[in-house]
PDB file of C-alpha atoms in Angstrom:
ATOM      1  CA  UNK A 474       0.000   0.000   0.000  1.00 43.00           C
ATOM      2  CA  UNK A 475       2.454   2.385   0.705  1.00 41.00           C
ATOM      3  CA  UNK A 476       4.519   1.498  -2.366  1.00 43.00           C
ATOM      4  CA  UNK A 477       1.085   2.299  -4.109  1.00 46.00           C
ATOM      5  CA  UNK A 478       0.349   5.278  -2.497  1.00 42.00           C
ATOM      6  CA  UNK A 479       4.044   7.092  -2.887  1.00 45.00           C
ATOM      7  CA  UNK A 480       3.447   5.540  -6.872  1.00 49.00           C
ATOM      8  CA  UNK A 481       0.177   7.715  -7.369  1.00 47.00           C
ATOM      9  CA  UNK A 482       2.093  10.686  -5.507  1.00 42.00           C
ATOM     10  CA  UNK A 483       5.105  10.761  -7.934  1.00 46.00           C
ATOM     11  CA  UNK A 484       2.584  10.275 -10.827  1.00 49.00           C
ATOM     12  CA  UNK A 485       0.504  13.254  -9.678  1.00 49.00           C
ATOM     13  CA  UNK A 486       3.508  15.532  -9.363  1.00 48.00           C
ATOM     14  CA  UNK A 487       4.979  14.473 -12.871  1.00 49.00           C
ATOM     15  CA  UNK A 488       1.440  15.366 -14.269  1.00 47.00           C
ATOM     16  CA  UNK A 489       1.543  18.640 -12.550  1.00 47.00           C
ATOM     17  CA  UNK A 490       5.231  19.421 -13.992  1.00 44.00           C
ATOM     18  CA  UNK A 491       4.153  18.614 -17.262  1.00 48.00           C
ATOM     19  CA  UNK A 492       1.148  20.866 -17.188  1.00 45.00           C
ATOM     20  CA  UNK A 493       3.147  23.935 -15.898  1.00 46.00           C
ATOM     21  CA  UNK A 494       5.779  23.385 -18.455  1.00 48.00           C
ATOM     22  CA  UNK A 495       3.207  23.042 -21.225  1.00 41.00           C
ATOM     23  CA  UNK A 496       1.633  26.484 -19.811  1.00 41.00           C
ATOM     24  CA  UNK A 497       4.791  27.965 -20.031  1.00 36.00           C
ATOM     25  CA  UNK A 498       5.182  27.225 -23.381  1.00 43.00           C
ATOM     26  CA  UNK A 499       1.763  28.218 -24.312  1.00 35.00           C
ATOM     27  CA  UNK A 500       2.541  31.807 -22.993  1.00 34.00           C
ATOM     28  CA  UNK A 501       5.950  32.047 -23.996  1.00 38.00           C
ATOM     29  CA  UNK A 502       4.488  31.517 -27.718  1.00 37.00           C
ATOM     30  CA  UNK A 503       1.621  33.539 -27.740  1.00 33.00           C
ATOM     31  CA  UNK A 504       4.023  36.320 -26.359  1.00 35.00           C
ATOM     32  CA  UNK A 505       6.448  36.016 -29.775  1.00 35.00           C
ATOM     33  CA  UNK A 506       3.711  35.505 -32.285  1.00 34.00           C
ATOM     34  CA  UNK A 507       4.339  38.516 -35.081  1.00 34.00           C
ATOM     35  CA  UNK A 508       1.483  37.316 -37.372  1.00 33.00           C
ATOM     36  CA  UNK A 509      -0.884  34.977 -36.973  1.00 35.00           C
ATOM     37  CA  UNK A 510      -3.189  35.724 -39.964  1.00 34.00           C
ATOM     38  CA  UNK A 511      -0.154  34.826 -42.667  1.00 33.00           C
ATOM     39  CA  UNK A 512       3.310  33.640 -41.800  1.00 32.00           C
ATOM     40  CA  UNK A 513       4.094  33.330 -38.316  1.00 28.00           C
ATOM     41  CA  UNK A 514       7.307  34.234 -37.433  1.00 34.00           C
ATOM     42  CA  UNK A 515       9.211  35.328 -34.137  1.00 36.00           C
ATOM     43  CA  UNK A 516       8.882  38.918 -33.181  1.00 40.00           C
ATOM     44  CA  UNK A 517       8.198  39.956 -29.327  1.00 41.00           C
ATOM     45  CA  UNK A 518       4.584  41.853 -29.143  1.00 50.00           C
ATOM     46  CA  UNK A 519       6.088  44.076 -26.445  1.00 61.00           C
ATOM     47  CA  UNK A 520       8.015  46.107 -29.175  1.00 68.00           C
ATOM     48  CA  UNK A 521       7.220  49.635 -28.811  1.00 84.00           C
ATOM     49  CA  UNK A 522       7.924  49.917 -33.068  1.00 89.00           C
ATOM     50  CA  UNK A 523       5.094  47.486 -33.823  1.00 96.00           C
ATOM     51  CA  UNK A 524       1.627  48.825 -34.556  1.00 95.00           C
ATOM     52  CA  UNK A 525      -1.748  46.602 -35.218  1.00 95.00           C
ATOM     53  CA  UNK A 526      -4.046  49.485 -34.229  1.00 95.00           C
ATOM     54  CA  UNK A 527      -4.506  53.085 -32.674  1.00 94.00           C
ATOM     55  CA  UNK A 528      -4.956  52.230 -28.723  1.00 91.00           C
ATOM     56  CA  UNK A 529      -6.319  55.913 -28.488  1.00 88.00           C
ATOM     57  CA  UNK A 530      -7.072  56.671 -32.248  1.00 92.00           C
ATOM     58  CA  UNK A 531      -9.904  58.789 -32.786  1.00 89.00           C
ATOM     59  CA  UNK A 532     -10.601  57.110 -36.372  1.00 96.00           C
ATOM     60  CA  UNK A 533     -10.420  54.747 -38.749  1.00 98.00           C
ATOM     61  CA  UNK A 534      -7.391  53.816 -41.048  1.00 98.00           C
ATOM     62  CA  UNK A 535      -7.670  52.810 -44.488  1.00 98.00           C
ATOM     63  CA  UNK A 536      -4.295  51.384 -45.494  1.00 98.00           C
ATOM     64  CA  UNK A 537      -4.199  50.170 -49.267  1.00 98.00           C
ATOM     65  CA  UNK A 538      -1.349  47.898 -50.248  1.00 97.00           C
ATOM     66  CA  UNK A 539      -0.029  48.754 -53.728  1.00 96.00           C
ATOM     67  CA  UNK A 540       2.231  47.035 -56.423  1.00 94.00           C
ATOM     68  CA  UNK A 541      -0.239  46.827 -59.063  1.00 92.00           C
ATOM     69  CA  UNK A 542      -3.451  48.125 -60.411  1.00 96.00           C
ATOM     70  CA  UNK A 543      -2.725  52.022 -60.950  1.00 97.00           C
ATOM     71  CA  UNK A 544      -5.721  52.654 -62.757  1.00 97.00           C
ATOM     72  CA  UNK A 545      -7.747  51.729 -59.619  1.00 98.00           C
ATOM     73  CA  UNK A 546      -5.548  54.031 -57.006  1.00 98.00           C
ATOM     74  CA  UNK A 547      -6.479  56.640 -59.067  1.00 98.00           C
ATOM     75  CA  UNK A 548     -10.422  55.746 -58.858  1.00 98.00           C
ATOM     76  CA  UNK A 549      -9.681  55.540 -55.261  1.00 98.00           C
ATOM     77  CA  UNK A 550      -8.299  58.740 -54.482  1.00 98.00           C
ATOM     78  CA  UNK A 551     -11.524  60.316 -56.446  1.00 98.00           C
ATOM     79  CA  UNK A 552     -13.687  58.606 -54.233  1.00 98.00           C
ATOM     80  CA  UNK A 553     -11.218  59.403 -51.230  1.00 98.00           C
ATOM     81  CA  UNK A 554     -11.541  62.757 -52.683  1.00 98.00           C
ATOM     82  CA  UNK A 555     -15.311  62.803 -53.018  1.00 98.00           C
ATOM     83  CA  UNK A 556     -15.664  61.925 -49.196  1.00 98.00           C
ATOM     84  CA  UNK A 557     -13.073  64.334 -48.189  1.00 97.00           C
ATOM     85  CA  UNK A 558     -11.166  62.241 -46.185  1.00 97.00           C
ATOM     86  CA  UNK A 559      -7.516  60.891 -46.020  1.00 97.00           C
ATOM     87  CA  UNK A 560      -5.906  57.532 -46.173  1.00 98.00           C
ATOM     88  CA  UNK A 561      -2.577  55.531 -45.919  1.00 98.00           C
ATOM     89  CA  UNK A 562      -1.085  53.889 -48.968  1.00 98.00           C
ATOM     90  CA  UNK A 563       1.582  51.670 -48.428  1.00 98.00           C
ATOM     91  CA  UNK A 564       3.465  51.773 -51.789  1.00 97.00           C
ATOM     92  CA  UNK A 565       6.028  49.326 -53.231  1.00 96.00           C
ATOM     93  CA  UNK A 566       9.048  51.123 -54.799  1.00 95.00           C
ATOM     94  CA  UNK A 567       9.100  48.565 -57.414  1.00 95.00           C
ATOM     95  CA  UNK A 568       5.721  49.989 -58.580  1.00 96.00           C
ATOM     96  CA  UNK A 569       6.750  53.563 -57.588  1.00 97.00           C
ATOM     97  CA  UNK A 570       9.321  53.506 -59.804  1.00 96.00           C
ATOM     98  CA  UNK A 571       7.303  52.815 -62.799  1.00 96.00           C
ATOM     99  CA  UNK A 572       4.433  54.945 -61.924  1.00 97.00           C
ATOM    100  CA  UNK A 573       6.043  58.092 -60.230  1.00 97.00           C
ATOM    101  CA  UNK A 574       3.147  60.410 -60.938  1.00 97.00           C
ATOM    102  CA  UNK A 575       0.460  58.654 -59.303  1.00 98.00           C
ATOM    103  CA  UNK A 576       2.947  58.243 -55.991  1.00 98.00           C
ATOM    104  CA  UNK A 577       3.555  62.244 -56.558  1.00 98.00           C
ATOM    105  CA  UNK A 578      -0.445  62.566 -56.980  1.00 98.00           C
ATOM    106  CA  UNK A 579      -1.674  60.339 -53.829  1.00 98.00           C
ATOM    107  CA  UNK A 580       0.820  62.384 -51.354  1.00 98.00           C
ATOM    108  CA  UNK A 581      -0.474  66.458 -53.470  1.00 97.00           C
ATOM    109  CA  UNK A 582      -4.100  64.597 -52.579  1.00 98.00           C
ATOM    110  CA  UNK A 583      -3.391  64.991 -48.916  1.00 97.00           C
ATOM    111  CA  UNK A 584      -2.646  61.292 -48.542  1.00 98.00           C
ATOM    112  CA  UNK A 585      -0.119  59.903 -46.419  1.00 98.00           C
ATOM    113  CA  UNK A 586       2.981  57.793 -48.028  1.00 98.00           C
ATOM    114  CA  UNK A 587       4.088  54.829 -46.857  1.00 98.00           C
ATOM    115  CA  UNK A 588       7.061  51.857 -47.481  1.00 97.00           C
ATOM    116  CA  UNK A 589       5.943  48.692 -48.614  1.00 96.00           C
ATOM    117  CA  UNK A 590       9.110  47.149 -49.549  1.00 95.00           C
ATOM    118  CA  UNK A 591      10.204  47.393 -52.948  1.00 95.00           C
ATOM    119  CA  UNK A 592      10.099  43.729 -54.354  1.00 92.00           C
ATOM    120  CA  UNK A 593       7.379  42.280 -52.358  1.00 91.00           C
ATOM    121  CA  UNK A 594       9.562  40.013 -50.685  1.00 91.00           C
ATOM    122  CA  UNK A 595       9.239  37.414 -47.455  1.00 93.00           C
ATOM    123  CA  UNK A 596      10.887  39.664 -44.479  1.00 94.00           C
ATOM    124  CA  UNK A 597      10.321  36.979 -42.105  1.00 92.00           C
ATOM    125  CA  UNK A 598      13.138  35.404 -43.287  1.00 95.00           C
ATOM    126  CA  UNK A 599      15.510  37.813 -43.675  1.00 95.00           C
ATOM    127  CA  UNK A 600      18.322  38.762 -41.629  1.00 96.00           C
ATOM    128  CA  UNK A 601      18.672  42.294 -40.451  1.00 96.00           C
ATOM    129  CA  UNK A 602      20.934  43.473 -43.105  1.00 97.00           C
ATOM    130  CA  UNK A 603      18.862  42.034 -45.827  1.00 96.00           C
ATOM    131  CA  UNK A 604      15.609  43.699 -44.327  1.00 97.00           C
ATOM    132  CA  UNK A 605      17.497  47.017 -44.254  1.00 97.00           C
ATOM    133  CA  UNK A 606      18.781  46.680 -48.052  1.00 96.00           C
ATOM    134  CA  UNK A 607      15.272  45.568 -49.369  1.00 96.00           C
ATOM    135  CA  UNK A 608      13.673  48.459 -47.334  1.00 97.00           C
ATOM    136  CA  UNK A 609      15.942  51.301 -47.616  1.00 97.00           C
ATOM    137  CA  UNK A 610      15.706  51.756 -51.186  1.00 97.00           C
ATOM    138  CA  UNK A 611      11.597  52.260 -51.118  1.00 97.00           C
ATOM    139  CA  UNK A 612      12.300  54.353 -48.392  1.00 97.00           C
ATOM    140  CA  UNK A 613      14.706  56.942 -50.183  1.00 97.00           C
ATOM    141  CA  UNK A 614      12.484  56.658 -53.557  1.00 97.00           C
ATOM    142  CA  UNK A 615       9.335  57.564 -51.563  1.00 98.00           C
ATOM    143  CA  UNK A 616      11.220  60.320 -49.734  1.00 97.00           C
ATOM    144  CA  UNK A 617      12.454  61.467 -53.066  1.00 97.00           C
ATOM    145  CA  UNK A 618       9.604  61.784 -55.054  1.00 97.00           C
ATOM    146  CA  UNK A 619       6.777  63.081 -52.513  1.00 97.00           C
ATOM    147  CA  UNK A 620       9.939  65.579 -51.100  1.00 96.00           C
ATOM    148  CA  UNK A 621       8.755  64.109 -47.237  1.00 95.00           C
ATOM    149  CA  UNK A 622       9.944  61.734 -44.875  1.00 95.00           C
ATOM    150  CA  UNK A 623       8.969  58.741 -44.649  1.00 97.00           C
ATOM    151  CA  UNK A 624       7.655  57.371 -41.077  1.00 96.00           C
ATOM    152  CA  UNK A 625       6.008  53.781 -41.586  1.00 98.00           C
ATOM    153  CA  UNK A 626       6.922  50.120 -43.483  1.00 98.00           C
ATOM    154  CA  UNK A 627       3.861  47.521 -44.237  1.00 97.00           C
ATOM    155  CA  UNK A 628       5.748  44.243 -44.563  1.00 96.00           C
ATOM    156  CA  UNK A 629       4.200  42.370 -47.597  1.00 94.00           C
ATOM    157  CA  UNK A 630       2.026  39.570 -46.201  1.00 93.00           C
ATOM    158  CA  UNK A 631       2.507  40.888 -43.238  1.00 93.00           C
ATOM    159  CA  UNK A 632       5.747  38.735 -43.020  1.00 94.00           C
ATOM    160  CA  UNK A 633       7.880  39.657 -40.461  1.00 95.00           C
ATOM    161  CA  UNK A 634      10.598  39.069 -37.880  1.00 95.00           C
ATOM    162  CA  UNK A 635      12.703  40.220 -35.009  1.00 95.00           C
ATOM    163  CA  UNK A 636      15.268  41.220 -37.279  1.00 96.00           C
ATOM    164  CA  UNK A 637      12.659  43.163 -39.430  1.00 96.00           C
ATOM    165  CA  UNK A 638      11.481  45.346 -36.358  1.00 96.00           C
ATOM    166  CA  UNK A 639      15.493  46.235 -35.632  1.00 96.00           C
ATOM    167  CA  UNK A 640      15.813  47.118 -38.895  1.00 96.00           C
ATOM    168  CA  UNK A 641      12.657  49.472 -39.256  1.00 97.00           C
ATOM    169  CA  UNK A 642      13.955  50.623 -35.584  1.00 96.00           C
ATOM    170  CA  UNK A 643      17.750  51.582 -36.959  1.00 96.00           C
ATOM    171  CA  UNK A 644      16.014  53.632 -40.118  1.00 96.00           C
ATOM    172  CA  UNK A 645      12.899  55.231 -38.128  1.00 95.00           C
ATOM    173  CA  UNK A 646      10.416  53.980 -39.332  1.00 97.00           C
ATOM    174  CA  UNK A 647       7.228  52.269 -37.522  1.00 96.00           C
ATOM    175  CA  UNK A 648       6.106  48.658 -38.894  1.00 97.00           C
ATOM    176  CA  UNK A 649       2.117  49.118 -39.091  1.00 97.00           C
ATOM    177  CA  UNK A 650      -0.073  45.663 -39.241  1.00 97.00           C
ATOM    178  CA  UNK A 651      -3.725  45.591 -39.013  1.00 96.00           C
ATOM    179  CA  UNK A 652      -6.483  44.865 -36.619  1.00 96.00           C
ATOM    180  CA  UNK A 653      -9.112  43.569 -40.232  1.00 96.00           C
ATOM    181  CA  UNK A 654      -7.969  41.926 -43.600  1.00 96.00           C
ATOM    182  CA  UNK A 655     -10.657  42.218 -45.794  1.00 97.00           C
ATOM    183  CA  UNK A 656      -8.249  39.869 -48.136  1.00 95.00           C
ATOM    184  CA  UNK A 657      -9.755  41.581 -51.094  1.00 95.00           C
ATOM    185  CA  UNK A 658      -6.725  40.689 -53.437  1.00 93.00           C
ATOM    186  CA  UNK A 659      -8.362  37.026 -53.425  1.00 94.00           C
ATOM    187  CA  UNK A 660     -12.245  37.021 -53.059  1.00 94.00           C
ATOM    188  CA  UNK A 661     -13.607  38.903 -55.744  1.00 91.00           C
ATOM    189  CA  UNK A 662     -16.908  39.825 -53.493  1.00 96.00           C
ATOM    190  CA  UNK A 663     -17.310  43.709 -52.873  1.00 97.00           C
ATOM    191  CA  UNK A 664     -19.883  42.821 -50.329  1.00 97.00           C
ATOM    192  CA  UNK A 665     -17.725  40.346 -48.638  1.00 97.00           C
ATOM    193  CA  UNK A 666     -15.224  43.307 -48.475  1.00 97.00           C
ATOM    194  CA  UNK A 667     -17.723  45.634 -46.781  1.00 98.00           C
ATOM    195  CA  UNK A 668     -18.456  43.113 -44.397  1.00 97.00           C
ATOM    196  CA  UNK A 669     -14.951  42.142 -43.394  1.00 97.00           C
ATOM    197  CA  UNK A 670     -14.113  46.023 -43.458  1.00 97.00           C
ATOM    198  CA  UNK A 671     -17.399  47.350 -41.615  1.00 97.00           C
ATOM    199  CA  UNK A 672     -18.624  44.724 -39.002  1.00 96.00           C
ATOM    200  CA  UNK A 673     -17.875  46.101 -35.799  1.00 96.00           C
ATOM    201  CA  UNK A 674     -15.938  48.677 -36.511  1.00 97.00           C
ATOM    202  CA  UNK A 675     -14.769  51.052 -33.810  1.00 96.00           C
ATOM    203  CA  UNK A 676     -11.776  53.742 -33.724  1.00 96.00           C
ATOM    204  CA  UNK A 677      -8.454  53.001 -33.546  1.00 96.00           C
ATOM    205  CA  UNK A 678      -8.554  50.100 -36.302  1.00 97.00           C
ATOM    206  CA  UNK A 679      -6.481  49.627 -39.003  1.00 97.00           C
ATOM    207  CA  UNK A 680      -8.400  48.216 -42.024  1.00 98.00           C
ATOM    208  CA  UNK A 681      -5.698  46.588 -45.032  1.00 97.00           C
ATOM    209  CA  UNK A 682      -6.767  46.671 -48.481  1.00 98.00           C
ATOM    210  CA  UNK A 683      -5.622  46.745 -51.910  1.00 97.00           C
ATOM    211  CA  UNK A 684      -6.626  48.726 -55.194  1.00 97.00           C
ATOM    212  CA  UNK A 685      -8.612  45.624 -57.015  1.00 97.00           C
ATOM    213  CA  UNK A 686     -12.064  45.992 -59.069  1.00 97.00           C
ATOM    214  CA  UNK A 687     -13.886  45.111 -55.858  1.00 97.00           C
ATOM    215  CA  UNK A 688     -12.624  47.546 -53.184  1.00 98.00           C
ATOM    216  CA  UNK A 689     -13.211  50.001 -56.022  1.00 98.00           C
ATOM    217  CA  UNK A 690     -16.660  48.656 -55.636  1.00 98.00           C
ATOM    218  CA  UNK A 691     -17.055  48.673 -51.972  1.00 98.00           C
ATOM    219  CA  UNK A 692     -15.390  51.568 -50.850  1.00 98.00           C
ATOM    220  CA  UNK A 693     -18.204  54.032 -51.031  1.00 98.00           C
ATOM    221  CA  UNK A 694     -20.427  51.626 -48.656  1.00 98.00           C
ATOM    222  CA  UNK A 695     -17.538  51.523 -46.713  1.00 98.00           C
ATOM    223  CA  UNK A 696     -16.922  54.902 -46.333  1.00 98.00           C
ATOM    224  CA  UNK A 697     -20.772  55.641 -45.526  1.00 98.00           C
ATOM    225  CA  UNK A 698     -20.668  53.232 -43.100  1.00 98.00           C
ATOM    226  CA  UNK A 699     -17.795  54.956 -41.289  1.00 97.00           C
ATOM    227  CA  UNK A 700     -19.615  58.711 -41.305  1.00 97.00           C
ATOM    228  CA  UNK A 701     -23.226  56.744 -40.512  1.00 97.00           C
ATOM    229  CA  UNK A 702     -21.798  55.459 -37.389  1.00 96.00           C
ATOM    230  CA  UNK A 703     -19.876  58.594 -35.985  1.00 96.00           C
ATOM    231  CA  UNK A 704     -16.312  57.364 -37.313  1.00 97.00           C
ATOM    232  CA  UNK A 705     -13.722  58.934 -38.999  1.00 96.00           C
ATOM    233  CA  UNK A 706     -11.517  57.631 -41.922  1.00 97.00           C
ATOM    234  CA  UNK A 707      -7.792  59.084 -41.191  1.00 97.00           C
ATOM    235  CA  UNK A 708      -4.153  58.263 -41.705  1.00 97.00           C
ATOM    236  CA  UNK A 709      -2.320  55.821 -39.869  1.00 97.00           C
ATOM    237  CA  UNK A 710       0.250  58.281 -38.155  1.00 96.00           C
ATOM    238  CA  UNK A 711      -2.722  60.742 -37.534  1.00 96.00           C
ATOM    239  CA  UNK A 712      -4.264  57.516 -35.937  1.00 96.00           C
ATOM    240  CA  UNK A 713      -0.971  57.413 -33.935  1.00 95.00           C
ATOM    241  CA  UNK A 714      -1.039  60.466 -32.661  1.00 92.00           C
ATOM    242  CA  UNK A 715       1.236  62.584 -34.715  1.00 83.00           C
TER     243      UNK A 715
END
């Protein structure tokens, strides 16, 4: 019996062990999780340089994602334009380069200009050299053309790591996420895009889109549905507090 009984004890603590090591683990992971919505890489969510919303925004920020589609930016900065209120568009320099104009015409619009890498590549798994030589150059085009310094980096797919925050950190600039994906560059659904974009929507979010046929389409609802409900649509660094 007593063989039994100091058998059940040892048992019990080893299941106890095991449970506070597999808590530990469970909160050291959820405490380095970057992104959990694309690839999830390693980056500490204490970093004062990382942004997923506005904890005391007054508004709502549109961020639009653009390599592609210029015709469309340009339909969205008339309807931008039509509302009267500002957005953030995170532009690659690959596309900047070929389309200086537009880049020059978002930031005359009142629009704020923003670094999204200039080859669309995977900054999760890049070292922190590599993130600063695939950054820097977007930065200094942007900076170049609008005349204005550049203050934020989107990482494309939201793809990031530790070494991408020191980077961003050593050329001062803030790495902005987002609080809603409306994923808009693969469903084809403008009303699935309103939905993702409107439901529940309070200040301080950051809402990511791109310039496709159907956030063309949406955008109009969208923005009604932000003035209906007592919202504002504003820039990310405005958002921020700047």
């Amino acid at each position: 019996m007593v063989i039994s009984f100091r058998g059940k004890l040892l048992k019990s603590k080893l299941i106890t062990v095991f449970t506070n090591l597999v808590l530990v683990a469970v909160v050291l992971a959820v405490s380095f999780v970057g992104y959990l919505g694309g690839n999830t890489v390693a980056a500490s969510n204490e970093n004062s340089n990382l942004f997923y919303c506005a904890e005391n925004g007054e508004g709502v920020s549109l961020m639009f994602n653009v390599y592609e589609h210029t015709d469309n930016v340009n339909k969205i900065m008339d309807i931008l334009d039509e509302y009267g209120v500002k957005s953030t568009f995170f532009i690659g320099g690959s596309w900047a380069d070929d389309n200086v104009d537009c880049v020059r015409d978002i930031f005359r619009r009142g629009h704020e200009v923003a670094s999204h890498g200039y080859f669309h590549k995977d900054h999760s798994a890049m070292s922190e050299e590599a993130n600063i030589e695939e950054i820097r150059p977007s930065v200094k085009l942007l900076n170049m053309i609008c005349n204005t310094k550049i203050k934020l980096f989107a990482p494309p797919s939201g793809a990031f790591c530790e070494a991408t925050l020191n980077a961003c950190t050593s050329m001062g600039l803030r790495v902005i996420m987002w609080t809603r994906d409306t994923i808009d560059w693969r469903d084809k659904d403008a009303g699935l895009i309103y939905t993702r974009a409107t439901k529940n929507l309070k200040a301080g979010e950051f809402v990511l889109m791109h310039p496709t046929d159907c956030t063309v389409e949406a955008l109009p609802k969208i923005l009604d549905y932000i003035r209906e409900n007592g919202l504002s649509s504003v820039t990310v660094s405005y958002n921020l507090g700047e």
